[in-house]
């Protein structure tokens, strides 16, 4: 998997695999509650394609509500976000959400090969909170642990993930670099065309 783990895969790990020695801060407890919802779904055998699709849709809904796609889009586009109309922003958010959610489904089964340890929970800028975890390959205990940091911000009465950093690689920074490079070459329209093409082809984000 590129860059050790994809950010989407890292988010799935926090919610769908066994946890070990978890810290018990309020935001960690929130993530663990989501984990229990997802894990309950995954424990039910999917005996048919329809059953698997229905299960995957439920998991996607849980994780999709956890990730703040609008804030992710705004942070990933940086100054380009301010240059776009409300309609353009909405279209971009929709495309990014569709790409990321499709990636959830593609990686869902692979998450069961890992275990997650919640390490700590510390305040970040403003009201945000960092939750740090370590992921280990359950089948290869000699493989080094992967450090995964989740940045969450309050959203209504709950919390939402606004960035995932995997072994020092930020999802937002990675997307921003890709989006900027494409826009410099092909403009805004070229970026959206690239995203639509990825959706049609069934390939990764960009």
Tab-separated table of C-alpha atoms in Angstrom:
chain	number	residue	atom	x	y	z
A	1	UNK	CA	0.000	0.000	0.000
A	2	UNK	CA	1.431	3.393	-0.963
A	3	UNK	CA	2.935	5.511	1.812
A	4	UNK	CA	2.769	2.518	4.185
A	5	UNK	CA	-0.994	2.808	4.665
A	6	UNK	CA	-3.583	4.872	2.854
A	7	UNK	CA	-5.313	7.373	5.136
A	8	UNK	CA	-8.656	5.758	4.372
A	9	UNK	CA	-7.301	2.358	5.400
A	10	UNK	CA	-5.946	3.924	8.585
A	11	UNK	CA	-9.376	5.316	9.414
A	12	UNK	CA	-10.936	1.914	8.816
A	13	UNK	CA	-8.423	0.327	11.174
A	14	UNK	CA	-9.494	2.557	14.041
A	15	UNK	CA	-13.054	1.356	13.668
A	16	UNK	CA	-13.012	-2.231	12.498
A	17	UNK	CA	-10.210	-4.218	14.164
A	18	UNK	CA	-9.516	-5.505	17.696
A	19	UNK	CA	-8.210	-2.867	20.101
A	20	UNK	CA	-5.548	-3.321	22.778
A	21	UNK	CA	-4.863	-1.365	25.982
A	22	UNK	CA	-6.905	1.596	24.837
A	23	UNK	CA	-6.557	4.991	26.457
A	24	UNK	CA	-9.861	6.199	27.857
A	25	UNK	CA	-10.164	9.902	27.048
A	26	UNK	CA	-13.612	11.100	25.901
A	27	UNK	CA	-12.648	11.333	22.228
A	28	UNK	CA	-11.056	7.886	22.338
A	29	UNK	CA	-14.269	6.590	23.889
A	30	UNK	CA	-16.187	8.187	21.018
A	31	UNK	CA	-13.969	6.415	18.465
A	32	UNK	CA	-14.332	3.145	20.345
A	33	UNK	CA	-18.101	3.508	20.249
A	34	UNK	CA	-17.937	3.799	16.470
A	35	UNK	CA	-15.578	0.811	16.442
A	36	UNK	CA	-18.135	-1.272	18.308
A	37	UNK	CA	-20.822	-0.369	15.759
A	38	UNK	CA	-18.615	-1.343	12.827
A	39	UNK	CA	-17.229	-4.462	14.492
A	40	UNK	CA	-20.749	-5.682	15.256
A	41	UNK	CA	-21.584	-5.443	11.558
A	42	UNK	CA	-18.393	-7.198	10.472
A	43	UNK	CA	-18.960	-10.117	12.839
A	44	UNK	CA	-22.140	-11.077	10.996
A	45	UNK	CA	-21.180	-13.406	8.109
A	46	UNK	CA	-22.050	-11.991	4.683
A	47	UNK	CA	-23.416	-15.118	3.004
A	48	UNK	CA	-24.309	-13.494	-0.298
A	49	UNK	CA	-23.277	-10.585	-2.495
A	50	UNK	CA	-26.428	-8.697	-1.511
A	51	UNK	CA	-25.723	-9.249	2.187
A	52	UNK	CA	-22.139	-8.075	1.748
A	53	UNK	CA	-23.258	-4.981	-0.158
A	54	UNK	CA	-25.826	-4.143	2.524
A	55	UNK	CA	-23.220	-4.580	5.266
A	56	UNK	CA	-20.676	-2.455	3.410
A	57	UNK	CA	-23.244	0.302	2.930
A	58	UNK	CA	-23.916	0.410	6.676
A	59	UNK	CA	-20.194	0.537	7.471
A	60	UNK	CA	-19.689	3.252	4.864
A	61	UNK	CA	-22.479	5.307	6.419
A	62	UNK	CA	-20.896	5.112	9.879
A	63	UNK	CA	-17.431	6.053	8.663
A	64	UNK	CA	-18.770	8.627	6.212
A	65	UNK	CA	-20.504	10.423	9.067
A	66	UNK	CA	-17.319	10.292	11.131
A	67	UNK	CA	-15.130	11.963	8.493
A	68	UNK	CA	-15.879	15.672	7.886
A	69	UNK	CA	-15.607	15.761	4.096
A	70	UNK	CA	-16.269	19.480	3.836
A	71	UNK	CA	-13.437	20.407	6.188
A	72	UNK	CA	-11.201	17.838	4.522
A	73	UNK	CA	-11.997	19.368	1.130
A	74	UNK	CA	-11.400	22.922	2.324
A	75	UNK	CA	-8.084	22.077	3.983
A	76	UNK	CA	-6.936	20.007	1.000
A	77	UNK	CA	-7.677	22.753	-1.519
A	78	UNK	CA	-6.206	25.516	0.696
A	79	UNK	CA	-6.445	28.898	-1.073
A	80	UNK	CA	-8.161	27.317	-4.086
A	81	UNK	CA	-11.217	26.685	-1.897
A	82	UNK	CA	-11.777	30.431	-1.477
A	83	UNK	CA	-11.662	30.905	-5.252
A	84	UNK	CA	-14.507	28.472	-5.924
A	85	UNK	CA	-18.227	29.182	-5.979
A	86	UNK	CA	-20.599	27.459	-3.569
A	87	UNK	CA	-21.738	25.154	-6.386
A	88	UNK	CA	-18.143	24.245	-7.289
A	89	UNK	CA	-17.313	23.535	-3.660
A	90	UNK	CA	-20.334	21.284	-3.263
A	91	UNK	CA	-19.427	19.350	-6.411
A	92	UNK	CA	-15.858	18.849	-5.215
A	93	UNK	CA	-16.967	17.665	-1.764
A	94	UNK	CA	-19.358	15.173	-3.363
A	95	UNK	CA	-16.692	13.779	-5.700
A	96	UNK	CA	-14.117	13.455	-2.925
A	97	UNK	CA	-16.620	11.746	-0.645
A	98	UNK	CA	-17.570	9.264	-3.368
A	99	UNK	CA	-13.918	8.430	-4.025
A	100	UNK	CA	-13.048	7.998	-0.369
A	101	UNK	CA	-16.149	5.952	0.424
A	102	UNK	CA	-15.459	3.622	-2.468
A	103	UNK	CA	-11.979	3.137	-1.045
A	104	UNK	CA	-13.580	2.119	2.281
A	105	UNK	CA	-15.371	-0.748	0.593
A	106	UNK	CA	-12.287	-1.896	-1.286
A	107	UNK	CA	-10.184	-2.098	1.893
A	108	UNK	CA	-12.790	-3.326	4.353
A	109	UNK	CA	-11.816	-7.000	4.397
A	110	UNK	CA	-8.082	-6.220	4.730
A	111	UNK	CA	-8.539	-4.451	8.070
A	112	UNK	CA	-9.152	-7.736	9.856
A	113	UNK	CA	-5.453	-8.597	9.507
A	114	UNK	CA	-4.419	-5.873	11.995
A	115	UNK	CA	-4.747	-4.987	15.662
A	116	UNK	CA	-4.926	-1.435	16.992
A	117	UNK	CA	-3.562	-0.032	20.244
A	118	UNK	CA	-4.851	3.355	21.385
A	119	UNK	CA	-1.808	5.153	22.778
A	120	UNK	CA	-2.918	8.576	23.950
A	121	UNK	CA	-5.277	11.488	23.519
A	122	UNK	CA	-3.995	15.076	23.722
A	123	UNK	CA	-5.440	18.536	23.023
A	124	UNK	CA	-4.561	20.153	19.699
A	125	UNK	CA	-5.171	23.646	18.329
A	126	UNK	CA	-8.449	25.211	19.423
A	127	UNK	CA	-10.998	22.583	20.367
A	128	UNK	CA	-9.339	19.846	18.302
A	129	UNK	CA	-7.962	16.651	19.813
A	130	UNK	CA	-5.236	14.255	18.629
A	131	UNK	CA	-5.770	10.536	19.201
A	132	UNK	CA	-2.644	8.451	18.587
A	133	UNK	CA	-2.746	4.741	17.805
A	134	UNK	CA	-0.407	1.979	16.703
A	135	UNK	CA	-1.403	-0.602	14.104
A	136	UNK	CA	0.247	-4.014	13.966
A	137	UNK	CA	0.002	-6.791	11.436
A	138	UNK	CA	-1.644	-9.643	13.339
A	139	UNK	CA	-0.088	-12.231	11.026
A	140	UNK	CA	3.448	-10.830	11.148
A	141	UNK	CA	4.353	-9.739	14.658
A	142	UNK	CA	7.887	-8.857	13.551
A	143	UNK	CA	6.610	-6.145	11.243
A	144	UNK	CA	7.087	-2.675	12.759
A	145	UNK	CA	4.054	-0.922	14.196
A	146	UNK	CA	2.543	1.880	12.147
A	147	UNK	CA	1.826	5.117	14.009
A	148	UNK	CA	-1.555	6.574	13.090
A	149	UNK	CA	-2.744	9.933	14.447
A	150	UNK	CA	-6.340	11.085	14.134
A	151	UNK	CA	-7.211	14.777	14.375
A	152	UNK	CA	-10.791	15.291	15.493
A	153	UNK	CA	-12.864	18.437	15.970
A	154	UNK	CA	-16.264	18.922	17.611
A	155	UNK	CA	-19.196	18.572	15.210
A	156	UNK	CA	-22.537	19.200	16.826
A	157	UNK	CA	-22.748	16.961	19.865
A	158	UNK	CA	-20.214	14.501	18.435
A	159	UNK	CA	-16.712	14.546	16.938
A	160	UNK	CA	-15.472	14.361	13.357
A	161	UNK	CA	-12.126	13.328	11.875
A	162	UNK	CA	-10.554	16.174	9.877
A	163	UNK	CA	-7.130	14.629	9.197
A	164	UNK	CA	-5.292	11.316	9.513
A	165	UNK	CA	-1.488	11.183	9.745
A	166	UNK	CA	0.178	7.832	9.068
A	167	UNK	CA	3.872	7.527	9.989
A	168	UNK	CA	4.212	11.286	9.565
A	169	UNK	CA	2.262	11.510	6.287
A	170	UNK	CA	-0.834	13.710	6.595
A	171	UNK	CA	-3.889	12.879	4.493
A	172	UNK	CA	-4.659	16.590	4.084
A	173	UNK	CA	-1.089	17.480	3.105
A	174	UNK	CA	-0.937	14.561	0.673
A	175	UNK	CA	-4.217	15.512	-0.999
A	176	UNK	CA	-3.220	19.186	-1.087
A	177	UNK	CA	0.011	18.363	-2.894
A	178	UNK	CA	-1.804	16.209	-5.459
A	179	UNK	CA	-4.628	18.690	-6.045
A	180	UNK	CA	-2.255	21.649	-6.400
A	181	UNK	CA	-0.072	19.799	-8.878
A	182	UNK	CA	-3.048	18.843	-11.048
A	183	UNK	CA	-4.571	22.329	-10.951
A	184	UNK	CA	-1.274	23.950	-11.908
A	185	UNK	CA	-1.178	21.742	-14.984
A	186	UNK	CA	-4.841	21.307	-15.935
A	187	UNK	CA	-6.802	23.865	-13.927
A	188	UNK	CA	-9.909	23.389	-11.808
A	189	UNK	CA	-11.787	21.636	-14.576
A	190	UNK	CA	-8.913	19.234	-15.075
A	191	UNK	CA	-8.967	18.293	-11.390
A	192	UNK	CA	-12.677	17.495	-11.465
A	193	UNK	CA	-12.263	15.560	-14.711
A	194	UNK	CA	-9.507	13.500	-13.096
A	195	UNK	CA	-11.722	12.732	-10.096
A	196	UNK	CA	-14.661	11.726	-12.306
A	197	UNK	CA	-12.374	9.497	-14.341
A	198	UNK	CA	-11.141	7.763	-11.196
A	199	UNK	CA	-14.731	7.108	-10.177
A	200	UNK	CA	-15.545	5.656	-13.592
A	201	UNK	CA	-12.416	3.483	-13.585
A	202	UNK	CA	-12.789	2.312	-10.011
A	203	UNK	CA	-9.230	3.354	-9.127
A	204	UNK	CA	-7.814	5.203	-6.104
A	205	UNK	CA	-8.376	8.867	-5.320
A	206	UNK	CA	-5.873	10.404	-7.766
